[in-house]
Coordinates of C-alpha atoms in Angstrom, one line a residue:
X762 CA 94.2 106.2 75.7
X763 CA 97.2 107.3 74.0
X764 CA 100.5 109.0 76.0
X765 CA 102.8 111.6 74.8
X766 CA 105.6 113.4 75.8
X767 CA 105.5 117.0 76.2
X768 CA 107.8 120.5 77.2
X769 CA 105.2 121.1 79.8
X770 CA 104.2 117.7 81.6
X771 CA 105.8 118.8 84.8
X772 CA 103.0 121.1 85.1
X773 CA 100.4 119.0 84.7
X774 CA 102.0 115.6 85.6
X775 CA 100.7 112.1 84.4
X776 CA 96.6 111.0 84.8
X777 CA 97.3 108.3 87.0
X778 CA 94.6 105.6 87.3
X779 CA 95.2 104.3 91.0
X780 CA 96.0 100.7 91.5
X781 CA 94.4 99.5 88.4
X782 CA 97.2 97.5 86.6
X783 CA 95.4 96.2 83.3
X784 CA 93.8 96.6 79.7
X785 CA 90.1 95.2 80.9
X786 CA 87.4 97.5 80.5
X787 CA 84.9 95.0 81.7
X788 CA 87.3 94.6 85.1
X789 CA 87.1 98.2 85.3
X790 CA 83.3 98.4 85.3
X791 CA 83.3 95.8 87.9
X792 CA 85.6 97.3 90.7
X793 CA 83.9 100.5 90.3
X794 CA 80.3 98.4 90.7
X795 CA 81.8 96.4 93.6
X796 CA 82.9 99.4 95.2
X797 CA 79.6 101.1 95.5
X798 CA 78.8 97.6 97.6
X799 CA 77.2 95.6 94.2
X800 CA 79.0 92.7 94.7
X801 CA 76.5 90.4 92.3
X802 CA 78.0 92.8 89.6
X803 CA 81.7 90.2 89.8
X804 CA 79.6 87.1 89.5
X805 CA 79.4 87.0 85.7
X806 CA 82.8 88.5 85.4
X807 CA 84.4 85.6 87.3
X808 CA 82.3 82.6 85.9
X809 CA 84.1 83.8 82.2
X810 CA 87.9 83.4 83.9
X811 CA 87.4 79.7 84.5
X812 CA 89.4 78.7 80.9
X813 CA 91.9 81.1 81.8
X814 CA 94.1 81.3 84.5
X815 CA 95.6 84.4 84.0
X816 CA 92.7 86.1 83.5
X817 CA 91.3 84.5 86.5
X818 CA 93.6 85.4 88.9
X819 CA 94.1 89.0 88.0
X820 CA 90.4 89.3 88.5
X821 CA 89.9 88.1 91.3
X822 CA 92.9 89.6 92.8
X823 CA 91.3 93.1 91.4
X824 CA 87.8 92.3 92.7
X825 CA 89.1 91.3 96.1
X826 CA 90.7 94.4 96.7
X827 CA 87.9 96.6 95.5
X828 CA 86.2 94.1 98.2
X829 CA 87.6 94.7 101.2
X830 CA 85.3 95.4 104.0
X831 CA 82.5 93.3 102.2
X832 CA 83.2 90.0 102.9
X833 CA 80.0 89.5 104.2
X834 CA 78.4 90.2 100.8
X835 CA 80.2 87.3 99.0
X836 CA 79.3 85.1 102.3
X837 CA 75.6 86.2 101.5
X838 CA 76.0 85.0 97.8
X839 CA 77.3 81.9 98.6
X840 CA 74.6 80.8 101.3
X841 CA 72.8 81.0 97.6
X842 CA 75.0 79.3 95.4
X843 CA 77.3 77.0 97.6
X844 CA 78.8 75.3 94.9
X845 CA 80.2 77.9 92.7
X846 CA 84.1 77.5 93.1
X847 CA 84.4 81.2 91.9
X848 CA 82.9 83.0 94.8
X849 CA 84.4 80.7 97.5
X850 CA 88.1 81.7 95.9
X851 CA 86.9 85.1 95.5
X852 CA 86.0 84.8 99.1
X853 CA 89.3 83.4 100.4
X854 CA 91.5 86.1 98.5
X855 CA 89.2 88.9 100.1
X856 CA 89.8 87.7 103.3
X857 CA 93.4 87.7 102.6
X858 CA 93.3 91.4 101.3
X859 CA 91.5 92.5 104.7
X860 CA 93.8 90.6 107.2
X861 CA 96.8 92.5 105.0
X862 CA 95.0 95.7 105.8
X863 CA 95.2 95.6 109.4
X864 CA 98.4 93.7 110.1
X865 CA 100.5 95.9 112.3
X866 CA 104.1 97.1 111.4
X867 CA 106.9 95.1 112.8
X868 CA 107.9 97.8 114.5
X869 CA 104.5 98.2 116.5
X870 CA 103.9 94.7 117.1
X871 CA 105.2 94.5 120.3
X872 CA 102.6 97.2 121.4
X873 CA 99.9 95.1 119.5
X874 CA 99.7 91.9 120.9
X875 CA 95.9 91.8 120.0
X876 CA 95.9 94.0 116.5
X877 CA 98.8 90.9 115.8
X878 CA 96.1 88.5 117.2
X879 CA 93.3 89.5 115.3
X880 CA 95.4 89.8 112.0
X881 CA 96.6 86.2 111.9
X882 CA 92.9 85.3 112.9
X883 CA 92.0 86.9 109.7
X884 CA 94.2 86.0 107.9
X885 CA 93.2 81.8 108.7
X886 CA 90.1 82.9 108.5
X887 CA 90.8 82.3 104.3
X888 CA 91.8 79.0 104.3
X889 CA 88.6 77.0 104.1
X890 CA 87.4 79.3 101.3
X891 CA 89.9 78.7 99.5
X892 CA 90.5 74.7 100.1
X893 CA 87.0 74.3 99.1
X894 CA 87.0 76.1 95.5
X895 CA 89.9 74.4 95.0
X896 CA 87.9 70.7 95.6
X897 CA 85.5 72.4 93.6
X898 CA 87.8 72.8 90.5
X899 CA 90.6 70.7 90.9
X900 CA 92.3 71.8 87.7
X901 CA 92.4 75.7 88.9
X902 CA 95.8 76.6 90.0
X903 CA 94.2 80.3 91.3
X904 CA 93.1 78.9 94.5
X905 CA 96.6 77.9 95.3
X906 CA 98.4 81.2 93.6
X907 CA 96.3 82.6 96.5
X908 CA 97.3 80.0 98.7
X909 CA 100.7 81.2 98.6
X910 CA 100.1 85.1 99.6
X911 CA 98.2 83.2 102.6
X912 CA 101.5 81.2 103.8
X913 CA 103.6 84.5 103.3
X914 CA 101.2 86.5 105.1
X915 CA 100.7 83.9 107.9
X916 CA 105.2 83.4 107.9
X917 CA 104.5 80.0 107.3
X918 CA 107.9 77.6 107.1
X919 CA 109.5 77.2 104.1
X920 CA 108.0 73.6 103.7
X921 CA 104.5 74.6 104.0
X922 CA 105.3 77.7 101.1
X923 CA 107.2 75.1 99.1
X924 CA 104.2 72.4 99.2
X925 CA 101.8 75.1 98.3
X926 CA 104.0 76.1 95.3
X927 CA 104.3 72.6 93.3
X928 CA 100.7 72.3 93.9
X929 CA 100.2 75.6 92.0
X930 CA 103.2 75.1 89.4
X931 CA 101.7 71.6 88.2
X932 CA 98.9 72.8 87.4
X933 CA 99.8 76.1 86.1
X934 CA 103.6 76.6 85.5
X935 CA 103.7 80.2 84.0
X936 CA 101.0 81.2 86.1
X937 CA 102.8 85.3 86.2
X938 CA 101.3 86.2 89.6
X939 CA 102.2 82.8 91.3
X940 CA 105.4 83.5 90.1
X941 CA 105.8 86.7 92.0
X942 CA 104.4 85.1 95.0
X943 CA 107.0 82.6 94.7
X944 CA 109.8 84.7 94.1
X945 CA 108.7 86.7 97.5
X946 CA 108.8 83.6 99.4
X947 CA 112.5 83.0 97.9
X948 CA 113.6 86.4 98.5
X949 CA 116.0 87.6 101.7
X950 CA 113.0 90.2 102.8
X951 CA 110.8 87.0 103.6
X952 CA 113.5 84.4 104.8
X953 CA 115.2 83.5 101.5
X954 CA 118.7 84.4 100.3
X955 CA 119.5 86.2 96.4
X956 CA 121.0 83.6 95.0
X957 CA 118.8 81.2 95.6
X958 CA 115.7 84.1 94.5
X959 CA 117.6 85.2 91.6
X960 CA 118.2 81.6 90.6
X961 CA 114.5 81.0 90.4
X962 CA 113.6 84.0 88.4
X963 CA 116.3 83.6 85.9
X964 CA 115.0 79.6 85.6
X965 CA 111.8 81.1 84.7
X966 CA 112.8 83.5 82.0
X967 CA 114.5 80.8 80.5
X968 CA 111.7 79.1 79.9
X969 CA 109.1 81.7 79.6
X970 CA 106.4 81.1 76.4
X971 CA 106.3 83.3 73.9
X972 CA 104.8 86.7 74.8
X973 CA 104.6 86.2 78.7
X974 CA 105.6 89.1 80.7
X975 CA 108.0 86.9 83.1
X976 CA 111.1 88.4 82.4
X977 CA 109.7 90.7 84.4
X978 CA 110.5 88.8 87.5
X979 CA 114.4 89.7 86.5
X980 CA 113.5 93.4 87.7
X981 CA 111.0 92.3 90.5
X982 CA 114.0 90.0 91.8
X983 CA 116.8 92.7 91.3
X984 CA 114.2 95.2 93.7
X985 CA 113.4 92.7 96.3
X986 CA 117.5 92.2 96.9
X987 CA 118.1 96.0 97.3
X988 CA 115.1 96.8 99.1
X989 CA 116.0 93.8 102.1
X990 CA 119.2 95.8 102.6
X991 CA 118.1 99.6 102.0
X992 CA 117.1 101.6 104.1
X993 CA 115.2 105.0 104.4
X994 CA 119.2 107.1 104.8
X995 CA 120.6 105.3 101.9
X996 CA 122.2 106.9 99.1
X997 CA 123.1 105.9 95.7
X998 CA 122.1 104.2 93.0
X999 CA 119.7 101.2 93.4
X1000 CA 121.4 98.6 90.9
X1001 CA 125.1 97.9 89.8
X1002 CA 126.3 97.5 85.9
X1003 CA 125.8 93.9 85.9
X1004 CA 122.1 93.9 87.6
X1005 CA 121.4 97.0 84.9
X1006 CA 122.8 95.0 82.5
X1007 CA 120.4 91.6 83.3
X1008 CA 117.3 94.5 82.9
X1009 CA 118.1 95.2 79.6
X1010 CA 119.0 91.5 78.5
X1011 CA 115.4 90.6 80.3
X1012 CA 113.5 93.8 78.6
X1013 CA 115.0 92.9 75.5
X1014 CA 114.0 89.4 75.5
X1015 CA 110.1 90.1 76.4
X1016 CA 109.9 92.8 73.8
X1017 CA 111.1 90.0 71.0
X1018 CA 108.6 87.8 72.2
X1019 CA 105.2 90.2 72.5
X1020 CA 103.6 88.7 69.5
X1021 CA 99.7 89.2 69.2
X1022 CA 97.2 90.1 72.1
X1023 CA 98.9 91.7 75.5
X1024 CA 99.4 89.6 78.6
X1025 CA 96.9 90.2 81.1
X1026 CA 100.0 91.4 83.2
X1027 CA 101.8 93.5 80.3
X1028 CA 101.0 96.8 82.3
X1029 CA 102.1 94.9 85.8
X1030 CA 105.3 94.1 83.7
X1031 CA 106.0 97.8 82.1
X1032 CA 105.7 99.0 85.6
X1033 CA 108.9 96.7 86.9
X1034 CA 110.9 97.7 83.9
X1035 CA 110.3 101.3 83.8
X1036 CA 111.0 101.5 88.0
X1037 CA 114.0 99.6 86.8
X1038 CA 115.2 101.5 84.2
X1039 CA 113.9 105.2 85.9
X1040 CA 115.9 104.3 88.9
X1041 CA 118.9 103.1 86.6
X1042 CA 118.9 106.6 84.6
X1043 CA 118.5 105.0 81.4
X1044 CA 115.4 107.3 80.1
X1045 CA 114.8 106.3 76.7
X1046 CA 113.5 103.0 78.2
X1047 CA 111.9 104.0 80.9
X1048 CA 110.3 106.3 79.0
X1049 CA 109.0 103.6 76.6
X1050 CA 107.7 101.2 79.3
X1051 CA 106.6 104.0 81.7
X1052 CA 104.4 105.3 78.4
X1053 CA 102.6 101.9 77.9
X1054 CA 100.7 101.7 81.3
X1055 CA 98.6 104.3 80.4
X1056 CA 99.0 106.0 83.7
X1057 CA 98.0 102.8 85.5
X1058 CA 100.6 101.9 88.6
X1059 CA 101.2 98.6 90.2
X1060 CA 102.0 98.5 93.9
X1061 CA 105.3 96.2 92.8
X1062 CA 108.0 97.8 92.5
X1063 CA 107.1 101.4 94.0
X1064 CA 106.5 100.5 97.2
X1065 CA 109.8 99.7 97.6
X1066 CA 111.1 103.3 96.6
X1067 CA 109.1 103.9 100.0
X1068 CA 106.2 106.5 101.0
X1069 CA 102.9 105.6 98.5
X1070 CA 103.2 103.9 95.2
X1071 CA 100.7 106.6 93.4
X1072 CA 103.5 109.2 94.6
X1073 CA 106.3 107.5 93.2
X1074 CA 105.1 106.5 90.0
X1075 CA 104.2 110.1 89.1
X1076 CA 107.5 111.3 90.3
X1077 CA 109.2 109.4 87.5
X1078 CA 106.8 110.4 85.3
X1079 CA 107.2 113.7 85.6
X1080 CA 110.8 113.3 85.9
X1081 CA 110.5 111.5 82.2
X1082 CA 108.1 114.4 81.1
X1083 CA 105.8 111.5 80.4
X1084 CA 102.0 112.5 80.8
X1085 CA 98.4 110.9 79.4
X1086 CA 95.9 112.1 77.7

């Protein structure tokens, strides 16, 4: 799939392939299967992740999405196979993904004492999934990388997020998604302050491998700030000079460094820096990333423009006359 530029994209405005983040065919196939209720269709997909991390956890994040609702079906599959870690973590991260569905807003809560209840029931309700694949395959940091969305969703004190996070890191320092998770749990939107979030992410890039999408988190970080003091009547710009500035040294330093086969997060990444740059006016680069997702959006960073992702996502592509074919 190939993306050009053209006088008349505002017409016809970008193909946008909803909440579907990646370059994997086969991961494709698989949601789409899932969704139509086939759930055996993610068991050979999963048992291939288990050498790769980063694979792994973008799956199963992906599949446990296209999941929700059918829970019951991966409890039915493992009353068959009860020690195959991968649909006990696939399991756990589906539960997650359905208590996030039905927790109420903070503004309702008082008026939803049960909705609240039943959330945080849910959202428990992944723990034991997810404790046992990770007994099941001690060396996996995924388990724990889902652990951490679990202690954010469930507000859990700082010591319980930062336990959960060295038991991740050790196992898997570059781990991209973990990383997010832990820059959330850093961040002033969830408890944290900026320094001590922006801190962590630029630690990171520092020490990023070659060809990992991490500078990413330089972006990411930069929106979590803004967005904990926006609100829906502010005006202006989202970033100052020197936070623009930080973009472009952090863009510049993943593009040196994307030698061989993309990240399994490249598209997650070209998201965060085309928001960044869109949002920033500079439109040669926003152009550039905002070309290479192929149309596919991540739900970081647009939902913090507000409204839905899909809608702001095609905005700035049409904005950047950028459309797929």
């Amino acid at each position: 799939m190939g993306v050009i530029e053209v006088d008349r994209a505002r017409a016809r405005g970008p193909r946008v392939i909803p909440d579907r983040p990646w370059a994997d065919i086969m991961l494709d196939e698989a949601v789409l299967a899932v969704q139509r209720r086939n759930v055996e269709a993610a068991i050979p997909l999963l048992a291939a992740t288990r050498g790769d991390p980063e694979v792994r956890a973008l799956r199963i994040e992906a599949l446990s999405r296209a999941a929700v609702g059918m829970s019951r079906g991966i409890e039915s599959l493992i009353a068959r196979d009860q020690a195959n870690p991968d649909l006990w973590l696939w399991l756990g991260r589906t539960r997650i993904e359905e208590a996030f569905e039905i927790k109420p807003e903070v503004k309702a809560r008082a008026v939803q004492a049960r909705r609240l209840e039943a959330y945080h029931s849910a959202m428990e309700s992944a723990r034991q999934p997810l404790v046992t694949a990770a007994g099941l395959m001690p060396a996996d940091p995924v388990p724990w990388e889902s652990m951490l969305w679990l202690a954010v969703g469930l507000e859990r004190p700082r010591s319980d997020k930062d336990s959960v996070w060295y038991e991740c890191a050790r196992r898997w320092p570059t781990l991209y998604p973990a990383n997010v998770a832990r820059l959330i749990t850093l961040s002033p939107g969830w408890g944290g302050t900026a320094t001590e979030m922006l801190e962590f992410a630029r630690t990171v890039v520092a020490k990023a491998p070659e060809g990992s999408p991490l500078p990413a988190l330089i972006p990411l970080a930069h929106f979590e700030n803004v967005a904990a003091e926006r609100t829906p009547m502010s005006r202006g710009g989202w970033f100052g000079f020197d936070a623009q500035r930080e973009i472009v040294a952090a863009a510049g330093q993943w593009s040196q460094r994307r030698i061989g086969p993309a990240h399994p997060r490249s598209i997650e990444a070209h998201n965060a820096f085309g928001a960044a740059f869109f949002l920033s006016d500079l439109r040669r680069p926003a152009r550039g990333h905002l070309t290479r997702t192929g149309g596919r959006f991540s739900r970081l960073p647009w939902s913090h423009l507000g409204g839905e992702p899909e809608n702001q996502f095609q905005r700035a592509c049409n904005k950047l006359n950028v459309i797929t074919n």
